[in-house]
PDB file of C-alpha atoms in Angstrom:
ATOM      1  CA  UNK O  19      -7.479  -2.971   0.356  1.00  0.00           C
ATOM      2  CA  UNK O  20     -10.871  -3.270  -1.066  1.00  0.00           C
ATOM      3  CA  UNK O  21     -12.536  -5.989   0.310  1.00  0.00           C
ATOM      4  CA  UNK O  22     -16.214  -6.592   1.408  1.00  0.00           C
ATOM      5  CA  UNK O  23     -16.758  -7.923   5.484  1.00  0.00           C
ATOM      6  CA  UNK O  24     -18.836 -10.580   6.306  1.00  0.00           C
ATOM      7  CA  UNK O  25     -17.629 -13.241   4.558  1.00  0.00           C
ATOM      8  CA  UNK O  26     -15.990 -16.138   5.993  1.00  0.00           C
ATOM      9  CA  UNK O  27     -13.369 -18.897   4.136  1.00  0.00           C
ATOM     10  CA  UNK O  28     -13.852 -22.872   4.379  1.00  0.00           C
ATOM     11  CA  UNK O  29     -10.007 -22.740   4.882  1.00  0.00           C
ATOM     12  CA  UNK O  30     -10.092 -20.838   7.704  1.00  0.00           C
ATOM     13  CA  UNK O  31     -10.235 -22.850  11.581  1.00  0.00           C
ATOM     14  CA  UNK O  32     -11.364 -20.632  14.209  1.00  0.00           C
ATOM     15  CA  UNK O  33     -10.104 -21.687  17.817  1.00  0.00           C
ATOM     16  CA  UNK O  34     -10.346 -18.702  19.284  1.00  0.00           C
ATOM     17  CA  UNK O  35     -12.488 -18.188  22.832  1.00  0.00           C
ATOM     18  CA  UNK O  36     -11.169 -22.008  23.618  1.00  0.00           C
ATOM     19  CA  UNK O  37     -11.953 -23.244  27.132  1.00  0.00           C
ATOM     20  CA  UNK O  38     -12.732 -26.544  27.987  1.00  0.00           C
ATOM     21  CA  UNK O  39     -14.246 -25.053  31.408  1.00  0.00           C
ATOM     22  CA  UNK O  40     -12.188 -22.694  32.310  1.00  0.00           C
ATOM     23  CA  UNK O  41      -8.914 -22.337  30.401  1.00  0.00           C
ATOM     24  CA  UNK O  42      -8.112 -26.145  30.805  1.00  0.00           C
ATOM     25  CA  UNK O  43      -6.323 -28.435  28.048  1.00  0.00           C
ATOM     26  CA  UNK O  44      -7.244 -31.844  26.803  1.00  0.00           C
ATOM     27  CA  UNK O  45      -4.558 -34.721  26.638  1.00  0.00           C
ATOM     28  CA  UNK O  46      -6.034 -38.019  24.998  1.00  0.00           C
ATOM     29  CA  UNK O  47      -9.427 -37.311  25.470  1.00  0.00           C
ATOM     30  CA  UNK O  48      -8.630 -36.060  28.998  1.00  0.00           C
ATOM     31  CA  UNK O  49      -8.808 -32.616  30.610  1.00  0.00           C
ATOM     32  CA  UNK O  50      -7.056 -30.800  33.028  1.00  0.00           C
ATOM     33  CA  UNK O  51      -6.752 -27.259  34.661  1.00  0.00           C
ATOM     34  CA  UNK O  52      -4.388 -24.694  33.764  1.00  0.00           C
ATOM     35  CA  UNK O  53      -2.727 -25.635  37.464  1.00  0.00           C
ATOM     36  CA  UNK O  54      -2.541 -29.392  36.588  1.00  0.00           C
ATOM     37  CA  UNK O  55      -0.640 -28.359  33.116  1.00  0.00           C
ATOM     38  CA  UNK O  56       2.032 -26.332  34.645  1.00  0.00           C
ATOM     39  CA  UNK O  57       2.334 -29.516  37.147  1.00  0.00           C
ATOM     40  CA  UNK O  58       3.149 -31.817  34.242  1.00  0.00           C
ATOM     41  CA  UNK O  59       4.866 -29.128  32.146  1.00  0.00           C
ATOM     42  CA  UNK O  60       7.344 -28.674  35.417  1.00  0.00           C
ATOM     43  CA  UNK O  61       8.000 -32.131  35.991  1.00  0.00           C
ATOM     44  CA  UNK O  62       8.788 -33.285  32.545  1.00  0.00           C
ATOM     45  CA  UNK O  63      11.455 -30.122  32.041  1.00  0.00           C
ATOM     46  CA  UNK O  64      13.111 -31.321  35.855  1.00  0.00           C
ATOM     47  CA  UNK O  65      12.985 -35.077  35.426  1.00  0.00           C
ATOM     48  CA  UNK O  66      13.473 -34.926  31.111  1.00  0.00           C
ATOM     49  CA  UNK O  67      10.531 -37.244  30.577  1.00  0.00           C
ATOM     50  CA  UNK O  68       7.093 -37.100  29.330  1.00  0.00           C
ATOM     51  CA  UNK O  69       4.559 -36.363  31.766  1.00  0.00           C
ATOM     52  CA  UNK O  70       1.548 -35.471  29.914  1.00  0.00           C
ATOM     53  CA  UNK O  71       2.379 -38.782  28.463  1.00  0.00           C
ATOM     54  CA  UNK O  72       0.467 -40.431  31.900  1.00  0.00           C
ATOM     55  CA  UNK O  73      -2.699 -38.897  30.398  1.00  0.00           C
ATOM     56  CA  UNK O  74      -2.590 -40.745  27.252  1.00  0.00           C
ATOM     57  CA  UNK O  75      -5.230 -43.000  26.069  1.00  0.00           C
ATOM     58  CA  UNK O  76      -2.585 -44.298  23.585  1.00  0.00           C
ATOM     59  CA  UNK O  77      -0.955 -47.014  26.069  1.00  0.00           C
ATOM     60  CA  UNK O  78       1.560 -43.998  27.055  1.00  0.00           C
ATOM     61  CA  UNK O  79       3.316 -43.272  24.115  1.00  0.00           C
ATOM     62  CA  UNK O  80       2.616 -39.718  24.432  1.00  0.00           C
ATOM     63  CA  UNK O  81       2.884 -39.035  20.389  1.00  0.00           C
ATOM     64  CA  UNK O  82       0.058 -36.793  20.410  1.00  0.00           C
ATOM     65  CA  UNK O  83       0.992 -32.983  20.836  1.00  0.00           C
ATOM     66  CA  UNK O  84      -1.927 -31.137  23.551  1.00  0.00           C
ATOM     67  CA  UNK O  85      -4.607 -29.412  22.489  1.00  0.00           C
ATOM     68  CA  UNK O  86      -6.646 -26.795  23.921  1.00  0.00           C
ATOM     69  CA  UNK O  87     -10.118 -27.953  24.778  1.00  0.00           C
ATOM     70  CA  UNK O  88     -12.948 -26.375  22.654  1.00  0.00           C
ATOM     71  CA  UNK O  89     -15.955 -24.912  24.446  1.00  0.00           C
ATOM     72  CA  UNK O  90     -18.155 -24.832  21.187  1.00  0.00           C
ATOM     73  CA  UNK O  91     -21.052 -22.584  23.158  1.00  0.00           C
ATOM     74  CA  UNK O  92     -19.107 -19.993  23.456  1.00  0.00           C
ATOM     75  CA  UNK O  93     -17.763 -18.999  19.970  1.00  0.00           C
ATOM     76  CA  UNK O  94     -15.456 -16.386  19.432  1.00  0.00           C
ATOM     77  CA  UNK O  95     -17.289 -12.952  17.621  1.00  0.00           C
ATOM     78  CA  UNK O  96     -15.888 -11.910  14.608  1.00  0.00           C
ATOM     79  CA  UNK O  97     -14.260  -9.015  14.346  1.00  0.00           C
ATOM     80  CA  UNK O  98     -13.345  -6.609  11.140  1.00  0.00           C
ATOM     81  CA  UNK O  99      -9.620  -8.471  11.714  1.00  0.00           C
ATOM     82  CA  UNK O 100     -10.666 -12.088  11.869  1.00  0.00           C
ATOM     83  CA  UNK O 101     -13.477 -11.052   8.728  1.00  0.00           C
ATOM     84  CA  UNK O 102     -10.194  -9.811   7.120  1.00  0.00           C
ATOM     85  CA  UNK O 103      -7.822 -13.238   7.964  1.00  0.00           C
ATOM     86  CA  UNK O 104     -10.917 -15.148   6.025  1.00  0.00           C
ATOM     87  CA  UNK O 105     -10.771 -12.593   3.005  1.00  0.00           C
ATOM     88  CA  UNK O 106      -7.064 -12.612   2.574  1.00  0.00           C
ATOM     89  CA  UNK O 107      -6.531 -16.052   2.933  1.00  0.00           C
ATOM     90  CA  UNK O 108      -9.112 -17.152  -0.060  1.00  0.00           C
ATOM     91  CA  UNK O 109      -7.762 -14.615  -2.263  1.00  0.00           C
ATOM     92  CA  UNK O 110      -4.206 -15.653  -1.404  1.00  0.00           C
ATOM     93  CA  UNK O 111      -4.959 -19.238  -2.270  1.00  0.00           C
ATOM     94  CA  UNK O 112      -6.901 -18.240  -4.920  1.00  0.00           C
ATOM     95  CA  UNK O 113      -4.449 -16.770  -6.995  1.00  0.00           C
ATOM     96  CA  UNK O 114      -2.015 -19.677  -6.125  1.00  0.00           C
ATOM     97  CA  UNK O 115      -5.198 -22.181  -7.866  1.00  0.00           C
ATOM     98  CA  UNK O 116      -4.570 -19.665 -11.265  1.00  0.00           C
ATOM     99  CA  UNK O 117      -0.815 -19.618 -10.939  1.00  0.00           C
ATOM    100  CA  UNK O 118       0.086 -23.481 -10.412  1.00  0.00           C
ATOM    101  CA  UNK O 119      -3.294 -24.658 -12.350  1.00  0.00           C
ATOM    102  CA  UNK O 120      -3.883 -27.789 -10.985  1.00  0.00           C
ATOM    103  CA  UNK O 121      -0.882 -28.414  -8.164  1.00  0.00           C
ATOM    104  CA  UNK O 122      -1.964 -26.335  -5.826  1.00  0.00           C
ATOM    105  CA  UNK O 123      -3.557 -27.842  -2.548  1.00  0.00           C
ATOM    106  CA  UNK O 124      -5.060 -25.437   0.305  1.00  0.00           C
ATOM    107  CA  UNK O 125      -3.746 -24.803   3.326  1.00  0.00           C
ATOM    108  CA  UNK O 126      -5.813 -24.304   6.085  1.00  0.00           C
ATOM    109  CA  UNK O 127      -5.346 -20.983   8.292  1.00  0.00           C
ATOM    110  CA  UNK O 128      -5.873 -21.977  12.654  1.00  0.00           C
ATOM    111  CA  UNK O 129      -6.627 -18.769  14.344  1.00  0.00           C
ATOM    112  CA  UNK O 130      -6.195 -18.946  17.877  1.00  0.00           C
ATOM    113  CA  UNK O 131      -5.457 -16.900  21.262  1.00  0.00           C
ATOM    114  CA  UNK O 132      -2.525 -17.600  23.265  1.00  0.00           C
ATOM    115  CA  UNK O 133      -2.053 -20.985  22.934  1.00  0.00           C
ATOM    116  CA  UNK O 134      -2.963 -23.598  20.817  1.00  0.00           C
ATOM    117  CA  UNK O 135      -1.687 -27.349  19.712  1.00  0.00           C
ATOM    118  CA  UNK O 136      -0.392 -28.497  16.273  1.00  0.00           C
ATOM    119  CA  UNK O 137       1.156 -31.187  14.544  1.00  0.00           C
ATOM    120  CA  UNK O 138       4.663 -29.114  14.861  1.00  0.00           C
ATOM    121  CA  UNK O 139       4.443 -28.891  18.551  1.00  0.00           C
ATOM    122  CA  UNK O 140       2.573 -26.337  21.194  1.00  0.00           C
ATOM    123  CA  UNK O 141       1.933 -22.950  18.929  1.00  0.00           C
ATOM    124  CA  UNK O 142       2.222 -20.299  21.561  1.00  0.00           C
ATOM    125  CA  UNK O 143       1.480 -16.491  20.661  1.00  0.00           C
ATOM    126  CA  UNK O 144       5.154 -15.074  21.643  1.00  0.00           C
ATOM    127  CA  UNK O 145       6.050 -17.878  18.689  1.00  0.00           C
ATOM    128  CA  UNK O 146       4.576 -15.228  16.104  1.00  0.00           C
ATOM    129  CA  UNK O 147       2.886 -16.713  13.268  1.00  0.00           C
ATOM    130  CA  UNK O 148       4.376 -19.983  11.168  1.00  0.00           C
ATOM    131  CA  UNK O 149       3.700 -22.795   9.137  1.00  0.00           C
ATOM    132  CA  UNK O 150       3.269 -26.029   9.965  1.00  0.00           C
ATOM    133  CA  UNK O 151       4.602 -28.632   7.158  1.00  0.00           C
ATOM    134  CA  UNK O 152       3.092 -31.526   9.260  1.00  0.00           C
ATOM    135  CA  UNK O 153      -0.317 -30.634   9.073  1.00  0.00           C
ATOM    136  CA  UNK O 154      -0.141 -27.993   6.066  1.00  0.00           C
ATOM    137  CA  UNK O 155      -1.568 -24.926   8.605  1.00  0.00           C
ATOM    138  CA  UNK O 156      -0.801 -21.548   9.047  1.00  0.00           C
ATOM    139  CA  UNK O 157      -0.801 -20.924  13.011  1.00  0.00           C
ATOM    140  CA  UNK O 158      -2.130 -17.139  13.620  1.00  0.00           C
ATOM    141  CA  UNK O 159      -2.830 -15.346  16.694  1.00  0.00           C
ATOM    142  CA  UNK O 160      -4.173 -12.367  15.973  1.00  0.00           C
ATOM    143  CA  UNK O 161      -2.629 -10.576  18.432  1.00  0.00           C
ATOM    144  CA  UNK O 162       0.248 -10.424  16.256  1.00  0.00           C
ATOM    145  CA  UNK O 163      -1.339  -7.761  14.422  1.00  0.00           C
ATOM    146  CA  UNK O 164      -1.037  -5.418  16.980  1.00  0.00           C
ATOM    147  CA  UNK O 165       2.127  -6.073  17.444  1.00  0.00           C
ATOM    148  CA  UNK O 166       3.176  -5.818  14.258  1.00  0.00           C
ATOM    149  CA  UNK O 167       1.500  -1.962  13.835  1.00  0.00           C
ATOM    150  CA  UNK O 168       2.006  -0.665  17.907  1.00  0.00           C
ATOM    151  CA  UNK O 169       5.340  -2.257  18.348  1.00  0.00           C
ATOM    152  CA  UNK O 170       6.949  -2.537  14.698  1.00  0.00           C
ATOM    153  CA  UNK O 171       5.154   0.247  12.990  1.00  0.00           C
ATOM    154  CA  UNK O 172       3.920  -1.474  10.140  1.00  0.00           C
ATOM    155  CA  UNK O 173      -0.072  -0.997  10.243  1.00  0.00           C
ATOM    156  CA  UNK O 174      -2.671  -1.218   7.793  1.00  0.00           C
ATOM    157  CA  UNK O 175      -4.812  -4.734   6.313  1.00  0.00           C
ATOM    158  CA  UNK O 176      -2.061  -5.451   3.313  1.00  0.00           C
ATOM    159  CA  UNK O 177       0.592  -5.402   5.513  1.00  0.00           C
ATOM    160  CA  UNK O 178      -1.679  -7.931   7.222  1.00  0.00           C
ATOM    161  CA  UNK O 179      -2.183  -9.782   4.432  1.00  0.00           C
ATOM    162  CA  UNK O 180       1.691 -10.104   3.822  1.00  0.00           C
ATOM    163  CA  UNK O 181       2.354 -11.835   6.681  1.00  0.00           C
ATOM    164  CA  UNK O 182      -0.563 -14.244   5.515  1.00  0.00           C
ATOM    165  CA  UNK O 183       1.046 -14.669   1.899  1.00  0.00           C
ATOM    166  CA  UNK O 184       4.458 -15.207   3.543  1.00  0.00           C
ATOM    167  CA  UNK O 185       3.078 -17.924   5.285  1.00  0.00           C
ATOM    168  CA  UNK O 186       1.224 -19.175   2.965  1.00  0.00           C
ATOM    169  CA  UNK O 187       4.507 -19.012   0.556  1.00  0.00           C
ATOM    170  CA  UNK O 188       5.821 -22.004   3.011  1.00  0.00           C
ATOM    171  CA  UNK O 189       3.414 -23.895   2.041  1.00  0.00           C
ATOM    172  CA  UNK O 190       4.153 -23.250  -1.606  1.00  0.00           C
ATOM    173  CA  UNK O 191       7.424 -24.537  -1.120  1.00  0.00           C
ATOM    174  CA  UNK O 192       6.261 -27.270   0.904  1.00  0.00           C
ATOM    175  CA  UNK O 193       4.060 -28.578  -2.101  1.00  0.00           C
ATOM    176  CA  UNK O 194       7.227 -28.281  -4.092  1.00  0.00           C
ATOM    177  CA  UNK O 195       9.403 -30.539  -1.919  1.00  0.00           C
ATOM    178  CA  UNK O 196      11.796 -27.574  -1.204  1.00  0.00           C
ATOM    179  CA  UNK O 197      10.780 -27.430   2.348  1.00  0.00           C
ATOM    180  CA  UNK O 198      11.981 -31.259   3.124  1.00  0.00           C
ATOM    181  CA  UNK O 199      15.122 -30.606   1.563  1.00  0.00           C
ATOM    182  CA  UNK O 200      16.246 -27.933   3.112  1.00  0.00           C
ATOM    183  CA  UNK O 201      15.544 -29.414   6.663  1.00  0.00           C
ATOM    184  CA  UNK O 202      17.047 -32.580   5.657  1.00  0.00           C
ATOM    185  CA  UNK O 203      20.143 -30.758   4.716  1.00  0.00           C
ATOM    186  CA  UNK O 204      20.066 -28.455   7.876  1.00  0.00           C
ATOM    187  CA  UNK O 205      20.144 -31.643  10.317  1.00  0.00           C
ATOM    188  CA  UNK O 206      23.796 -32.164   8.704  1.00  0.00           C
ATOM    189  CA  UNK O 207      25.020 -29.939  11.491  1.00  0.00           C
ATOM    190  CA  UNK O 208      26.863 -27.207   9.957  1.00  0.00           C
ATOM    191  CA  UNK O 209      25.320 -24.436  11.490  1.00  0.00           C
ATOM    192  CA  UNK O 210      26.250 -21.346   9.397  1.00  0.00           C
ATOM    193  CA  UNK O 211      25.079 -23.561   6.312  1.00  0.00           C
ATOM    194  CA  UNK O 212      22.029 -23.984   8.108  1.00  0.00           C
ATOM    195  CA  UNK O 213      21.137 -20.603   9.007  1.00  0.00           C
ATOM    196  CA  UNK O 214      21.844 -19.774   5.086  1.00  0.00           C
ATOM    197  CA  UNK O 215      19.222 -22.277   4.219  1.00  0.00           C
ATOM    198  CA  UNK O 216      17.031 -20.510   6.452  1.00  0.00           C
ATOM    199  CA  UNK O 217      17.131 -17.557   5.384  1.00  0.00           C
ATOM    200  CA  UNK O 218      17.451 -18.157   1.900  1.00  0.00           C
ATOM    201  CA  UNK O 219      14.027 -20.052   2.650  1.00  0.00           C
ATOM    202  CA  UNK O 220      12.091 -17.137   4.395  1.00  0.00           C
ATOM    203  CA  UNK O 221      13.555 -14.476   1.554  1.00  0.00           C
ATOM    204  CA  UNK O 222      11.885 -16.974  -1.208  1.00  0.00           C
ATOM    205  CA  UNK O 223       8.553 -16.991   0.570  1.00  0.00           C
ATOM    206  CA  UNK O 224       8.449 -13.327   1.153  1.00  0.00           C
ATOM    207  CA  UNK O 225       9.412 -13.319  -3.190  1.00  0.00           C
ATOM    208  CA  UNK O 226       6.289 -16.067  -3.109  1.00  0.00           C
ATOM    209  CA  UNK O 227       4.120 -13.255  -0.984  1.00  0.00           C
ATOM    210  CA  UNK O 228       5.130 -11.076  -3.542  1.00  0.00           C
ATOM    211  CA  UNK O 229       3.731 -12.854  -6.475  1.00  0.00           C
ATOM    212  CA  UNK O 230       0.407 -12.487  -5.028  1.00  0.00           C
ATOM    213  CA  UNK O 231       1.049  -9.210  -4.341  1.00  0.00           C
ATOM    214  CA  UNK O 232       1.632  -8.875  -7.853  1.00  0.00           C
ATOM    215  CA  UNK O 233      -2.173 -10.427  -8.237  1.00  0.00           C
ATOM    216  CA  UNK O 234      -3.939  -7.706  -6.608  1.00  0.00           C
ATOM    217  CA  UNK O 235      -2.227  -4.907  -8.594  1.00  0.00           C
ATOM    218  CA  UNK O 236      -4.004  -6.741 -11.681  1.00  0.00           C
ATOM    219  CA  UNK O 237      -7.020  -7.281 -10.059  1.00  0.00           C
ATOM    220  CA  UNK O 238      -7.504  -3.382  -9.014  1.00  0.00           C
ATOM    221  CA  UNK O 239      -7.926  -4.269  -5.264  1.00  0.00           C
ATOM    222  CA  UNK O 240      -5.183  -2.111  -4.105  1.00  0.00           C
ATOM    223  CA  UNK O 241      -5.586   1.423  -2.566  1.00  0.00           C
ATOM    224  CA  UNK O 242      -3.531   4.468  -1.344  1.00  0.00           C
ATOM    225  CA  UNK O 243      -0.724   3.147   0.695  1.00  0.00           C
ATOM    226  CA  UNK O 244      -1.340  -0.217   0.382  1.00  0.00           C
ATOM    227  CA  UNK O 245       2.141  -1.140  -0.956  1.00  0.00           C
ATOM    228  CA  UNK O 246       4.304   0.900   1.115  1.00  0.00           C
ATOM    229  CA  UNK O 247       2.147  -0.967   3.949  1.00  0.00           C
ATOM    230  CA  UNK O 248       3.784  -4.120   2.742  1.00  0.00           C
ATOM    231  CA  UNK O 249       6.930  -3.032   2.177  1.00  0.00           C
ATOM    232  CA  UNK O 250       7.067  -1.413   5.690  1.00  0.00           C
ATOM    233  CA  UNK O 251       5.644  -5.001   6.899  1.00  0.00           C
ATOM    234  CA  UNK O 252       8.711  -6.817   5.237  1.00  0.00           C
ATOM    235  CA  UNK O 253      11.162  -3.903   6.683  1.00  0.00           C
ATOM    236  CA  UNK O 254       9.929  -4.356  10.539  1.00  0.00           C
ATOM    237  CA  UNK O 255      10.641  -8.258  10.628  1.00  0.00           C
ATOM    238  CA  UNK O 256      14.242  -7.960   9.152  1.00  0.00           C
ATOM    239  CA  UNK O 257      16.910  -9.821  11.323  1.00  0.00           C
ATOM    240  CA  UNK O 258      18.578  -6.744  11.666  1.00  0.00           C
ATOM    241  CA  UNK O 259      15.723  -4.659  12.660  1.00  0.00           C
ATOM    242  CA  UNK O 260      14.660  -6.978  15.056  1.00  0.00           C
ATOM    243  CA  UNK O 261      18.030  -7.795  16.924  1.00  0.00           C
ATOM    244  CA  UNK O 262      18.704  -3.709  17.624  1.00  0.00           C
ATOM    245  CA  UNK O 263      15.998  -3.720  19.169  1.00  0.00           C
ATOM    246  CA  UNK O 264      15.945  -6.496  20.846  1.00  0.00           C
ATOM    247  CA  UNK O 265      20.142  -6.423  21.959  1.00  0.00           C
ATOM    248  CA  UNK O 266      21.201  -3.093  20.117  1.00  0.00           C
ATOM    249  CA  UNK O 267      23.794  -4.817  18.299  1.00  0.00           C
ATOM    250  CA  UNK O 268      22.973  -6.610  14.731  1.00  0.00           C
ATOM    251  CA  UNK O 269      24.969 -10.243  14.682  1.00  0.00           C
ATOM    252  CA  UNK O 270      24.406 -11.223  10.738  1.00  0.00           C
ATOM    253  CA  UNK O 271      25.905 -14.751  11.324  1.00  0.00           C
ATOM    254  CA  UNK O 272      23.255 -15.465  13.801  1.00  0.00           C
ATOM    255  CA  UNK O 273      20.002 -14.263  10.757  1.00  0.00           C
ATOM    256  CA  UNK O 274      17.362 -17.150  10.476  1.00  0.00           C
ATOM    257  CA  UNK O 275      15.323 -14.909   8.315  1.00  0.00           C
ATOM    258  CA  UNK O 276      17.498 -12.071   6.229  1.00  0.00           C
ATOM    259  CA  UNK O 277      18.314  -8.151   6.965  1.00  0.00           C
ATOM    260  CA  UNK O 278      15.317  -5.591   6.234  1.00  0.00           C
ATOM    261  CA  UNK O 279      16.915  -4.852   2.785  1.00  0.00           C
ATOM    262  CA  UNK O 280      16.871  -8.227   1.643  1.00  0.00           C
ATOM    263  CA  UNK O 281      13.122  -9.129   2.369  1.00  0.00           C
ATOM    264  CA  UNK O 282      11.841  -5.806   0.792  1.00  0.00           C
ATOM    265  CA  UNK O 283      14.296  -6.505  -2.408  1.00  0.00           C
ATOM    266  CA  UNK O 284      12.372 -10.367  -2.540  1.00  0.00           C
ATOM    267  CA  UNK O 285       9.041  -8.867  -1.623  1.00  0.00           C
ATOM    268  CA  UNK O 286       9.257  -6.455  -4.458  1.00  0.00           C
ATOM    269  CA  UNK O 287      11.395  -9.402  -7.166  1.00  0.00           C
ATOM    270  CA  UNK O 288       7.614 -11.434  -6.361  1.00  0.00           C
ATOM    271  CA  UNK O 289       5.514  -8.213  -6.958  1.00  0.00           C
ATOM    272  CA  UNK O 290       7.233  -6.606 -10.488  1.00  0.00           C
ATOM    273  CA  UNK O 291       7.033 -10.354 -12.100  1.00  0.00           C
ATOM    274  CA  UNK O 292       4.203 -11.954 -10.439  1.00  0.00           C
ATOM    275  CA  UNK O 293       5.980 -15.501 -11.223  1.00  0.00           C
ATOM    276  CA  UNK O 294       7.364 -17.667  -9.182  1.00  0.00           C
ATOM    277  CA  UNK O 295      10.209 -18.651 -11.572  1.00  0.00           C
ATOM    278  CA  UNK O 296      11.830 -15.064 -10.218  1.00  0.00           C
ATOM    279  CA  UNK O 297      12.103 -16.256  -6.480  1.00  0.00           C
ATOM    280  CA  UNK O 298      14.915 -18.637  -6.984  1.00  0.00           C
ATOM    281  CA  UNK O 299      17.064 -17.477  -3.726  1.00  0.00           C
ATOM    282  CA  UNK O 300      19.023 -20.814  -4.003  1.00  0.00           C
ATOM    283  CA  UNK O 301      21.152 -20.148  -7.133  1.00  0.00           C
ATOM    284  CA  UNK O 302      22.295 -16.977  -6.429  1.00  0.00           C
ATOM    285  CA  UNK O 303      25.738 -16.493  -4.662  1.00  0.00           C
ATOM    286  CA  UNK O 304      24.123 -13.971  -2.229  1.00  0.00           C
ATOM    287  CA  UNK O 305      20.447 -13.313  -1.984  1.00  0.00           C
TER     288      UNK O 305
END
């Protein structure tokens, strides 16, 4: 992609290189060492109660999620990757400012490294990167990166930048109400209606990621490879993909996110049209 590095986004909230003295976390206000956390974290999965809860300053409740303390001294560097992150995600949110003129709110993007808290819980790296609803943030590691090109085979910054749009497609749907809807109607407790939702959910944000895919086509940002980057992106994280090689078998009733075919098929419905109109996975019988 043609981009210029150095630049940096207001959206973007760099936790990376967090410490607090030594790897610790803060609870409350309160710190403690990595040793102390795996105390707590032990006893509240034996004894089934909240033991980081003792370190509240909130008379106990325990409501708020942990958070990794910030040493501020010791900023992380920035890297051609991270540079990249605060590119992509402006020109993502950009083009969702031209396309829903005055309903679009920005999300902000958290990068982090290994572990880090939000309002959805403890993100952890293995988690792979998500959106958060409560607090309207994309969680990123950028570890995932490597992953995604040594492990998956799907290299190269747009492929990168999909990831970003797909997440950033959540919160599209979010901003819509769709998002609320769909988990209201998944805590029915039919599961195989459930896991439909869900992947009829991911398949419409990787449509969404497609619109702005669409964007940079227009905009003449694109270069050699570039798409087949993202389309090789949307291929490695298919269900299917991912449980051979996880278990060698594929078990469709068990997808949370749709087969390789179907998120290339979306990714590419988003690109052609560039509108989100086409990324209706809900009305069709079988996305």
């Amino acid at each position: 992609m043609k981009w210029t590095p150095g630049g940096s986004s207001s959206d973007v909230e760099d936790r990376r290189g967090q410490s607090g003295g030594g790897g610790g976390f803060s609870f409350g206000g309160r710190s403690i060492g990595c040793g102390g956390f795996l105390l707590l974290l032990v006893l509240s999965i034996v004894f089934k109660k909240n033991f980081f809860a003792l370190l509240s300053t909130d008379g106990g409740s325990g409501t708020q999620a942990p958070s990794v303390a910030t040493d501020s001294e010791h900023p992380a560097p920035a890297t051609r990757e991270s540079q990249f992150v605060n590119f992509a995600i402006d020109d993502i949110q950009k083009t969702w400012d031209q396309v829903l003129k005055g309903r679009y709110q920005h999300a902000k993007l958290v990068l982090f490294t290994d572990a880090t808290s939000s309002s959805c819980g403890f993100a952890r790296s293995a988690s792979g990167p998500f959106y958060c609803p409560e607090d309207q943030k994309v969680y990123l590691d950028l570890g995932f990166f490597q992953q995604l090109k040594g492990q998956l085979g799907a290299g190269g910054e747009f492929a990168q930048a999909y990831v970003i749009a797909h997440e950033v497609g959540h919160h599209v749907q979010d901003l819509m109400g769709l998002l609320g809807k769909v988990h209201a109607e998944q805590e029915s407790g039919d599961k195989r209606r459930a896991s439909d939702l869900s992947v009829r959910t991911e398949l419409q944000a990787d449509c969404l990621a497609g619109v702005w895919a669409h964007s940079t086509q227009e905009r003449g940002i694109l270069e050699s490879g570039d798409i087949e980057s993202g389309m090789n992106a949307a291929a490695a994280v298919g269900d299917d993909r991912l449980q051979k090689m996880s278990t060698g078998r594929v078990q469709p009733e068990s997808f949370t996110h749709g087969s390789s075919e179907q998120r290339v098929r979306w990714f590419k419905t988003g690109m052609a049209s560039g509108n989100p109109n086409a990324c209706d996975t809900f009305s069709v019988q079988r996305p």
